[in-house]
PDB file of C-alpha atoms in Angstrom:
ATOM      1  CA  PRO J   3     104.023  42.509  63.669  1.00 63.00           C
ATOM      2  CA  SER J   4     101.809  45.973  62.970  1.00 60.00           C
ATOM      3  CA  LYS J   5     100.409  46.037  66.747  1.00 69.00           C
ATOM      4  CA  GLN J   6     101.782  44.440  70.086  1.00 85.00           C
ATOM      5  CA  ILE J   7      98.393  44.008  71.907  1.00 90.00           C
ATOM      6  CA  TYR J   8      96.071  41.642  70.841  1.00 96.00           C
ATOM      7  CA  CYS J   9      92.789  40.208  72.077  1.00 97.00           C
ATOM      8  CA  SER J  10      92.238  36.301  72.948  1.00 96.00           C
ATOM      9  CA  GLY J  11      91.412  34.858  69.371  1.00 95.00           C
ATOM     10  CA  ASP J  12      93.488  37.209  66.678  1.00 95.00           C
ATOM     11  CA  SER J  13      96.098  35.571  65.271  1.00 95.00           C
ATOM     12  CA  ILE J  14      99.775  37.050  65.057  1.00 94.00           C
ATOM     13  CA  LEU J  15     102.599  36.433  62.422  1.00 94.00           C
ATOM     14  CA  LEU J  16     105.946  36.905  63.976  1.00 93.00           C
ATOM     15  CA  ASP J  17     108.434  37.768  60.448  1.00 88.00           C
ATOM     16  CA  ALA J  18     112.315  37.655  61.139  1.00 82.00           C
ATOM     17  CA  LYS J  19     114.447  39.930  58.341  1.00 78.00           C
ATOM     18  CA  ILE J  20     117.566  38.184  58.506  1.00 76.00           C
ATOM     19  CA  GLY J  21     120.250  39.117  56.220  1.00 74.00           C
ATOM     20  CA  ALA J  22     122.952  37.739  53.732  1.00 74.00           C
ATOM     21  CA  GLY J  23     125.646  35.380  54.722  1.00 76.00           C
ATOM     22  CA  TYR J  24     123.545  31.655  56.162  1.00 81.00           C
ATOM     23  CA  ASN J  25     124.684  28.525  53.660  1.00 85.00           C
ATOM     24  CA  ASN J  26     122.061  26.549  55.379  1.00 89.00           C
ATOM     25  CA  PRO J  27     119.870  28.975  57.789  1.00 90.00           C
ATOM     26  CA  VAL J  28     118.183  26.897  60.755  1.00 93.00           C
ATOM     27  CA  TYR J  29     115.671  28.725  63.495  1.00 94.00           C
ATOM     28  CA  GLN J  30     113.871  28.393  66.858  1.00 96.00           C
ATOM     29  CA  TRP J  31     111.731  30.703  68.198  1.00 96.00           C
ATOM     30  CA  GLN J  32     111.590  31.452  72.851  1.00 97.00           C
ATOM     31  CA  PHE J  33     109.549  32.760  74.397  1.00 98.00           C
ATOM     32  CA  SER J  34     109.464  33.701  77.710  1.00 97.00           C
ATOM     33  CA  SER J  35     106.645  34.312  80.160  1.00 96.00           C
ATOM     34  CA  ASP J  36     108.984  36.577  83.167  1.00 96.00           C
ATOM     35  CA  GLY J  37     109.324  39.305  80.753  1.00 94.00           C
ATOM     36  CA  GLY J  38     113.110  37.456  79.545  1.00 95.00           C
ATOM     37  CA  THR J  39     114.786  36.269  82.489  1.00 96.00           C
ATOM     38  CA  THR J  40     113.924  32.416  81.187  1.00 97.00           C
ATOM     39  CA  TRP J  41     113.485  31.259  77.567  1.00 97.00           C
ATOM     40  CA  GLN J  42     112.202  28.527  76.293  1.00 97.00           C
ATOM     41  CA  ASP J  43     111.920  26.683  73.325  1.00 96.00           C
ATOM     42  CA  ILE J  44     108.782  26.707  71.114  1.00 97.00           C
ATOM     43  CA  PRO J  45     107.916  23.280  70.274  1.00 96.00           C
ATOM     44  CA  GLY J  46     107.606  23.385  66.081  1.00 95.00           C
ATOM     45  CA  ALA J  47     108.752  26.451  66.086  1.00 96.00           C
ATOM     46  CA  THR J  48     111.686  26.361  63.702  1.00 95.00           C
ATOM     47  CA  ALA J  49     110.532  28.352  60.840  1.00 93.00           C
ATOM     48  CA  GLU J  50     111.591  32.112  59.857  1.00 92.00           C
ATOM     49  CA  ASP J  51     108.111  33.361  61.141  1.00 94.00           C
ATOM     50  CA  LEU J  52     105.912  32.520  63.899  1.00 96.00           C
ATOM     51  CA  LYS J  53     101.879  32.450  63.419  1.00 96.00           C
ATOM     52  CA  LEU J  54     100.193  32.380  66.685  1.00 95.00           C
ATOM     53  CA  ASN J  55      96.536  31.053  65.758  1.00 95.00           C
ATOM     54  CA  THR J  56      93.937  31.720  68.333  1.00 95.00           C
ATOM     55  CA  LEU J  57      95.143  33.326  70.898  1.00 96.00           C
ATOM     56  CA  THR J  58      94.944  32.904  74.433  1.00 97.00           C
ATOM     57  CA  THR J  59      95.799  35.185  77.348  1.00 96.00           C
ATOM     58  CA  ALA J  60      98.478  32.439  78.170  1.00 96.00           C
ATOM     59  CA  GLN J  61     100.669  33.469  74.971  1.00 97.00           C
ATOM     60  CA  ALA J  62     100.918  37.335  76.159  1.00 96.00           C
ATOM     61  CA  GLY J  63     104.593  37.087  77.133  1.00 96.00           C
ATOM     62  CA  LYS J  64     108.419  37.885  75.265  1.00 96.00           C
ATOM     63  CA  TYR J  65     109.066  35.804  71.939  1.00 96.00           C
ATOM     64  CA  ARG J  66     112.807  36.053  70.433  1.00 95.00           C
ATOM     65  CA  LEU J  67     114.509  34.056  67.176  1.00 95.00           C
ATOM     66  CA  ILE J  68     117.791  31.805  67.958  1.00 94.00           C
ATOM     67  CA  LEU J  69     119.188  31.987  64.542  1.00 93.00           C
ATOM     68  CA  ALA J  70     122.332  29.565  63.383  1.00 93.00           C
ATOM     69  CA  GLU J  71     124.280  27.261  60.629  1.00 91.00           C
ATOM     70  CA  SER J  72     122.990  23.683  60.083  1.00 91.00           C
ATOM     71  CA  GLY J  73     123.989  22.082  63.367  1.00 88.00           C
ATOM     72  CA  ASN J  74     124.783  25.485  65.103  1.00 91.00           C
ATOM     73  CA  ILE J  75     121.945  26.443  66.950  1.00 88.00           C
ATOM     74  CA  ASN J  76     122.283  24.644  70.627  1.00 86.00           C
ATOM     75  CA  LEU J  77     125.648  26.483  70.729  1.00 90.00           C
ATOM     76  CA  THR J  78     125.153  29.367  72.155  1.00 87.00           C
ATOM     77  CA  LYS J  79     129.127  31.222  70.911  1.00 88.00           C
ATOM     78  CA  CYS J  80     127.786  29.731  67.213  1.00 90.00           C
ATOM     79  CA  ARG J  81     124.224  31.131  67.199  1.00 91.00           C
ATOM     80  CA  ILE J  82     122.377  34.925  67.209  1.00 91.00           C
ATOM     81  CA  ILE J  83     119.650  35.641  69.347  1.00 92.00           C
ATOM     82  CA  THR J  84     116.995  38.764  68.158  1.00 91.00           C
ATOM     83  CA  ASP J  85     116.138  41.224  69.897  1.00 91.00           C
ATOM     84  CA  ASN J  86     112.648  39.894  71.887  1.00 92.00           C
ATOM     85  CA  ILE J  87     109.240  41.302  71.333  1.00 93.00           C
ATOM     86  CA  GLY J  88     106.721  42.157  73.624  1.00 94.00           C
ATOM     87  CA  ILE J  89     103.249  40.883  73.000  1.00 96.00           C
ATOM     88  CA  THR J  90     100.004  41.653  75.373  1.00 96.00           C
ATOM     89  CA  ILE J  91      96.617  39.773  75.152  1.00 97.00           C
ATOM     90  CA  LYS J  92      93.750  40.768  76.308  1.00 97.00           C
ATOM     91  CA  GLN J  93      90.834  38.562  77.416  1.00 96.00           C
ATOM     92  CA  SER J  94      88.124  38.603  75.001  1.00 97.00           C
ATOM     93  CA  PRO J  95      84.719  38.979  75.962  1.00 97.00           C
ATOM     94  CA  VAL J  96      82.679  35.418  75.866  1.00 97.00           C
ATOM     95  CA  VAL J  97      79.402  36.486  73.772  1.00 98.00           C
ATOM     96  CA  LYS J  98      76.210  34.262  73.851  1.00 98.00           C
ATOM     97  CA  ALA J  99      72.556  34.790  71.899  1.00 98.00           C
ATOM     98  CA  THR J 100      69.492  33.578  72.799  1.00 98.00           C
ATOM     99  CA  ALA J 101      65.602  33.924  70.734  1.00 98.00           C
ATOM    100  CA  ALA J 102      62.474  33.778  72.854  1.00 98.00           C
ATOM    101  CA  PRO J 103      60.968  32.089  71.309  1.00 98.00           C
ATOM    102  CA  PRO J 104      63.375  30.555  68.881  1.00 98.00           C
ATOM    103  CA  VAL J 105      60.217  28.912  67.257  1.00 98.00           C
ATOM    104  CA  ILE J 106      57.629  31.447  65.860  1.00 98.00           C
ATOM    105  CA  CYS J 107      54.744  31.375  63.379  1.00 98.00           C
ATOM    106  CA  LYS J 108      54.869  33.721  60.223  1.00 97.00           C
ATOM    107  CA  GLY J 109      53.981  37.402  61.680  1.00 96.00           C
ATOM    108  CA  GLN J 110      54.995  36.787  65.285  1.00 97.00           C
ATOM    109  CA  THR J 111      58.554  38.543  66.778  1.00 98.00           C
ATOM    110  CA  SER J 112      61.008  37.113  68.885  1.00 98.00           C
ATOM    111  CA  THR J 113      63.391  39.091  71.168  1.00 98.00           C
ATOM    112  CA  LEU J 114      67.281  38.216  70.541  1.00 98.00           C
ATOM    113  CA  THR J 115      69.126  39.013  73.812  1.00 98.00           C
ATOM    114  CA  GLY J 116      72.912  38.794  73.610  1.00 98.00           C
ATOM    115  CA  SER J 117      74.936  38.996  77.235  1.00 98.00           C
ATOM    116  CA  GLY J 118      78.470  38.951  78.709  1.00 97.00           C
ATOM    117  CA  THR J 119      79.948  41.839  77.355  1.00 97.00           C
ATOM    118  CA  THR J 120      80.110  46.266  77.263  1.00 95.00           C
ATOM    119  CA  THR J 121      77.368  46.324  73.799  1.00 98.00           C
ATOM    120  CA  TYR J 122      76.042  44.779  70.629  1.00 98.00           C
ATOM    121  CA  THR J 123      76.263  45.259  67.542  1.00 98.00           C
ATOM    122  CA  TRP J 124      73.566  43.006  65.739  1.00 98.00           C
ATOM    123  CA  SER J 125      73.949  41.724  62.241  1.00 98.00           C
ATOM    124  CA  ASN J 126      70.231  43.462  60.776  1.00 97.00           C
ATOM    125  CA  GLY J 127      71.892  46.830  61.977  1.00 97.00           C
ATOM    126  CA  ALA J 128      70.334  47.245  65.253  1.00 98.00           C
ATOM    127  CA  SER J 129      72.270  47.802  68.252  1.00 98.00           C
ATOM    128  CA  GLY J 130      71.649  46.491  71.848  1.00 97.00           C
ATOM    129  CA  SER J 131      71.094  43.960  74.211  1.00 98.00           C
ATOM    130  CA  SER J 132      67.973  42.921  73.607  1.00 98.00           C
ATOM    131  CA  ILE J 133      65.443  43.621  69.670  1.00 98.00           C
ATOM    132  CA  GLN J 134      63.002  42.352  68.730  1.00 98.00           C
ATOM    133  CA  VAL J 135      62.621  40.829  64.791  1.00 98.00           C
ATOM    134  CA  ASN J 136      60.026  39.223  63.137  1.00 97.00           C
ATOM    135  CA  PRO J 137      61.593  37.492  59.832  1.00 98.00           C
ATOM    136  CA  ILE J 138      59.220  35.794  57.374  1.00 97.00           C
ATOM    137  CA  ALA J 139      61.263  32.983  57.145  1.00 98.00           C
ATOM    138  CA  THR J 140      64.009  31.466  59.519  1.00 98.00           C
ATOM    139  CA  GLN J 141      67.012  33.535  59.138  1.00 98.00           C
ATOM    140  CA  SER J 142      70.253  33.348  61.924  1.00 98.00           C
ATOM    141  CA  PHE J 143      71.168  36.636  63.207  1.00 98.00           C
ATOM    142  CA  THR J 144      75.233  37.280  64.056  1.00 98.00           C
ATOM    143  CA  VAL J 145      75.888  40.460  67.204  1.00 98.00           C
ATOM    144  CA  VAL J 146      79.180  41.368  68.026  1.00 98.00           C
ATOM    145  CA  GLY J 147      80.221  42.361  71.436  1.00 98.00           C
ATOM    146  CA  LYS J 148      82.650  44.503  72.272  1.00 97.00           C
ATOM    147  CA  ASP J 149      84.024  45.434  75.897  1.00 97.00           C
ATOM    148  CA  LEU J 150      84.740  48.760  75.730  1.00 96.00           C
ATOM    149  CA  LEU J 151      87.160  48.556  78.613  1.00 94.00           C
ATOM    150  CA  THR J 152      89.246  45.948  76.610  1.00 94.00           C
ATOM    151  CA  GLY J 153      88.364  47.376  73.068  1.00 95.00           C
ATOM    152  CA  CYS J 154      88.176  43.206  72.469  1.00 97.00           C
ATOM    153  CA  THR J 155      85.061  42.021  70.691  1.00 97.00           C
ATOM    154  CA  SER J 156      83.264  38.189  70.370  1.00 97.00           C
ATOM    155  CA  LYS J 157      80.570  37.239  68.124  1.00 97.00           C
ATOM    156  CA  ALA J 158      77.780  34.822  68.965  1.00 98.00           C
ATOM    157  CA  THR J 159      74.163  33.805  66.761  1.00 98.00           C
ATOM    158  CA  ALA J 160      70.640  33.199  67.141  1.00 98.00           C
ATOM    159  CA  THR J 161      68.518  31.635  65.013  1.00 98.00           C
ATOM    160  CA  VAL J 162      64.692  32.108  64.767  1.00 98.00           C
ATOM    161  CA  THR J 163      62.388  28.870  62.918  1.00 98.00           C
ATOM    162  CA  VAL J 164      59.741  30.493  60.956  1.00 98.00           C
ATOM    163  CA  ASN J 165      56.743  28.018  60.442  1.00 98.00           C
ATOM    164  CA  THR J 166      54.016  29.491  58.155  1.00 96.00           C
ATOM    165  CA  VAL J 167      50.483  29.662  58.543  1.00 97.00           C
ATOM    166  CA  PRO J 168      47.779  28.171  56.967  1.00 96.00           C
ATOM    167  CA  ASP J 169      44.631  28.712  54.983  1.00 96.00           C
ATOM    168  CA  SER J 170      41.943  30.032  56.891  1.00 96.00           C
ATOM    169  CA  PRO J 171      39.354  27.074  56.225  1.00 96.00           C
ATOM    170  CA  THR J 172      36.338  26.215  53.856  1.00 95.00           C
ATOM    171  CA  ILE J 173      32.922  25.426  55.378  1.00 94.00           C
ATOM    172  CA  VAL J 174      30.198  23.282  53.997  1.00 92.00           C
ATOM    173  CA  GLY J 175      26.652  23.364  56.231  1.00 86.00           C
ATOM    174  CA  PRO J 176      22.973  24.620  56.316  1.00 83.00           C
ATOM    175  CA  ASP J 177      22.971  27.934  56.168  1.00 84.00           C
ATOM    176  CA  SER J 178      19.469  27.637  57.777  1.00 93.00           C
ATOM    177  CA  ILE J 179      17.971  25.496  60.566  1.00 96.00           C
ATOM    178  CA  CYS J 180      14.601  25.206  62.153  1.00 96.00           C
ATOM    179  CA  SER J 181      14.154  26.412  65.355  1.00 97.00           C
ATOM    180  CA  GLY J 182      14.419  24.103  67.990  1.00 96.00           C
ATOM    181  CA  ASN J 183      17.782  22.057  65.944  1.00 96.00           C
ATOM    182  CA  ALA J 184      21.169  22.035  65.744  1.00 96.00           C
ATOM    183  CA  ALA J 185      23.329  22.265  62.466  1.00 96.00           C
ATOM    184  CA  THR J 186      26.098  20.567  61.650  1.00 96.00           C
ATOM    185  CA  LEU J 187      29.292  22.514  60.448  1.00 96.00           C
ATOM    186  CA  THR J 188      32.335  21.216  58.688  1.00 96.00           C
ATOM    187  CA  ALA J 189      35.459  22.606  57.661  1.00 95.00           C
ATOM    188  CA  THR J 190      37.294  20.564  54.899  1.00 89.00           C
ATOM    189  CA  ALA J 191      40.806  22.090  53.871  1.00 85.00           C
ATOM    190  CA  PRO J 192      43.492  22.902  53.833  1.00 91.00           C
ATOM    191  CA  GLY J 193      43.788  20.410  56.696  1.00 88.00           C
ATOM    192  CA  GLY J 194      44.414  19.937  59.729  1.00 90.00           C
ATOM    193  CA  ILE J 195      43.482  20.705  63.173  1.00 96.00           C
ATOM    194  CA  TYR J 196      40.236  22.953  62.975  1.00 97.00           C
ATOM    195  CA  ASN J 197      39.528  24.709  66.676  1.00 98.00           C
ATOM    196  CA  TRP J 198      35.717  26.401  66.876  1.00 98.00           C
ATOM    197  CA  TYR J 199      34.408  29.569  68.391  1.00 98.00           C
ATOM    198  CA  ASP J 200      31.532  31.867  69.029  1.00 96.00           C
ATOM    199  CA  THR J 201      33.804  34.541  68.657  1.00 97.00           C
ATOM    200  CA  ALA J 202      35.810  36.173  65.833  1.00 97.00           C
ATOM    201  CA  THR J 203      38.723  37.005  67.952  1.00 97.00           C
ATOM    202  CA  GLY J 204      39.682  35.869  71.065  1.00 96.00           C
ATOM    203  CA  GLY J 205      38.452  33.311  73.258  1.00 96.00           C
ATOM    204  CA  THR J 206      39.015  29.881  73.738  1.00 97.00           C
ATOM    205  CA  PRO J 207      37.459  26.885  70.824  1.00 98.00           C
ATOM    206  CA  ILE J 208      34.066  25.116  72.332  1.00 98.00           C
ATOM    207  CA  PHE J 209      35.139  22.545  69.717  1.00 98.00           C
ATOM    208  CA  THR J 210      37.845  20.960  67.955  1.00 97.00           C
ATOM    209  CA  GLY J 211      37.411  18.591  65.278  1.00 97.00           C
ATOM    210  CA  ASP J 212      35.810  18.497  61.941  1.00 95.00           C
ATOM    211  CA  LEU J 213      32.450  17.787  62.509  1.00 96.00           C
ATOM    212  CA  TYR J 214      30.710  20.883  64.861  1.00 96.00           C
ATOM    213  CA  ASN J 215      27.425  19.570  65.661  1.00 96.00           C
ATOM    214  CA  THR J 216      26.240  22.954  67.579  1.00 96.00           C
ATOM    215  CA  PRO J 217      23.601  23.274  70.090  1.00 96.00           C
ATOM    216  CA  ILE J 218      19.365  23.348  69.642  1.00 97.00           C
ATOM    217  CA  LEU J 219      19.273  26.691  68.432  1.00 97.00           C
ATOM    218  CA  THR J 220      16.659  28.867  69.245  1.00 97.00           C
ATOM    219  CA  ASN J 221      18.461  32.489  67.203  1.00 96.00           C
ATOM    220  CA  SER J 222      20.353  32.987  64.869  1.00 97.00           C
ATOM    221  CA  LYS J 223      23.791  32.359  65.731  1.00 96.00           C
ATOM    222  CA  THR J 224      27.805  32.866  63.913  1.00 97.00           C
ATOM    223  CA  TYR J 225      30.490  30.816  64.717  1.00 97.00           C
ATOM    224  CA  TYR J 226      34.115  30.625  63.420  1.00 97.00           C
ATOM    225  CA  VAL J 227      36.442  28.397  62.765  1.00 97.00           C
ATOM    226  CA  GLU J 228      40.659  28.430  61.873  1.00 97.00           C
ATOM    227  CA  THR J 229      43.106  25.796  60.873  1.00 97.00           C
ATOM    228  CA  VAL J 230      46.066  25.307  62.969  1.00 97.00           C
ATOM    229  CA  SER J 231      49.619  23.902  61.319  1.00 95.00           C
ATOM    230  CA  PRO J 232      51.317  20.539  63.625  1.00 93.00           C
ATOM    231  CA  ALA J 233      54.288  23.775  64.364  1.00 94.00           C
ATOM    232  CA  ALA J 234      51.033  25.207  65.982  1.00 94.00           C
ATOM    233  CA  CYS J 235      50.229  27.820  64.375  1.00 97.00           C
ATOM    234  CA  ALA J 236      47.001  29.673  63.332  1.00 97.00           C
ATOM    235  CA  SER J 237      45.099  31.000  60.645  1.00 97.00           C
ATOM    236  CA  TYR J 238      45.366  34.614  60.590  1.00 96.00           C
ATOM    237  CA  VAL J 239      41.459  35.175  59.877  1.00 97.00           C
ATOM    238  CA  ARG J 240      38.618  32.753  61.432  1.00 97.00           C
ATOM    239  CA  THR J 241      36.051  31.305  58.795  1.00 97.00           C
ATOM    240  CA  PRO J 242      32.570  32.816  60.034  1.00 96.00           C
ATOM    241  CA  ALA J 243      29.449  30.531  59.596  1.00 95.00           C
ATOM    242  CA  THR J 244      26.258  32.060  60.217  1.00 96.00           C
ATOM    243  CA  VAL J 245      23.334  29.875  60.985  1.00 96.00           C
ATOM    244  CA  ILE J 246      20.018  31.548  60.209  1.00 96.00           C
ATOM    245  CA  VAL J 247      17.104  29.761  63.080  1.00 97.00           C
ATOM    246  CA  HIS J 248      13.094  30.260  61.320  1.00 95.00           C
TER     247      HIS J 248
END
């Protein structure tokens, strides 16, 4: 292999270079976890090359290849054993990524947090364990976490689901009334849930529904209504409706 120090999750190809002189060679790779004192055959490792996929730290140790003519692999005097190679495997970090909140309305932000290691680099180019994002559509973000002590890395992904924001509603209702009367205001398009307010921003709804019957009015008054989607996203701007009292 090109190197002898790996991280868990890596792959290794151990390739032996066998010279001429064998008519029908057979192979057996062996592994030692005690520095070469004892060796065990690796089940199924009977090719000239050995591919180790998705390494774990338990696979750290020494490897060697036994070569012989067919039928002689178990005869000590009739086989060749290659020099062994030591493989060090460091534990890769277990990286996690979360989004809070994981579901937002278009225009809002979500905080992405990486955990489990030392440094973090995100797929949008940002770095740090915690970053804010405001995607315009549902998007997945991948973070690469690196352990500065071992140099090993791992990846994790967090998805932010983005819901669309409904249009502001259209209001139908009287422009003016006589003092001492109430007015009925109706929210029509675009459909959904309608929240009514007595302020343009902030505050709490004074009524929820299509038809809002105002209290008895003796002075002109402006009301505001917003559309709320099934995903709980509110229109960016509340539509005003002013009732002029004569």
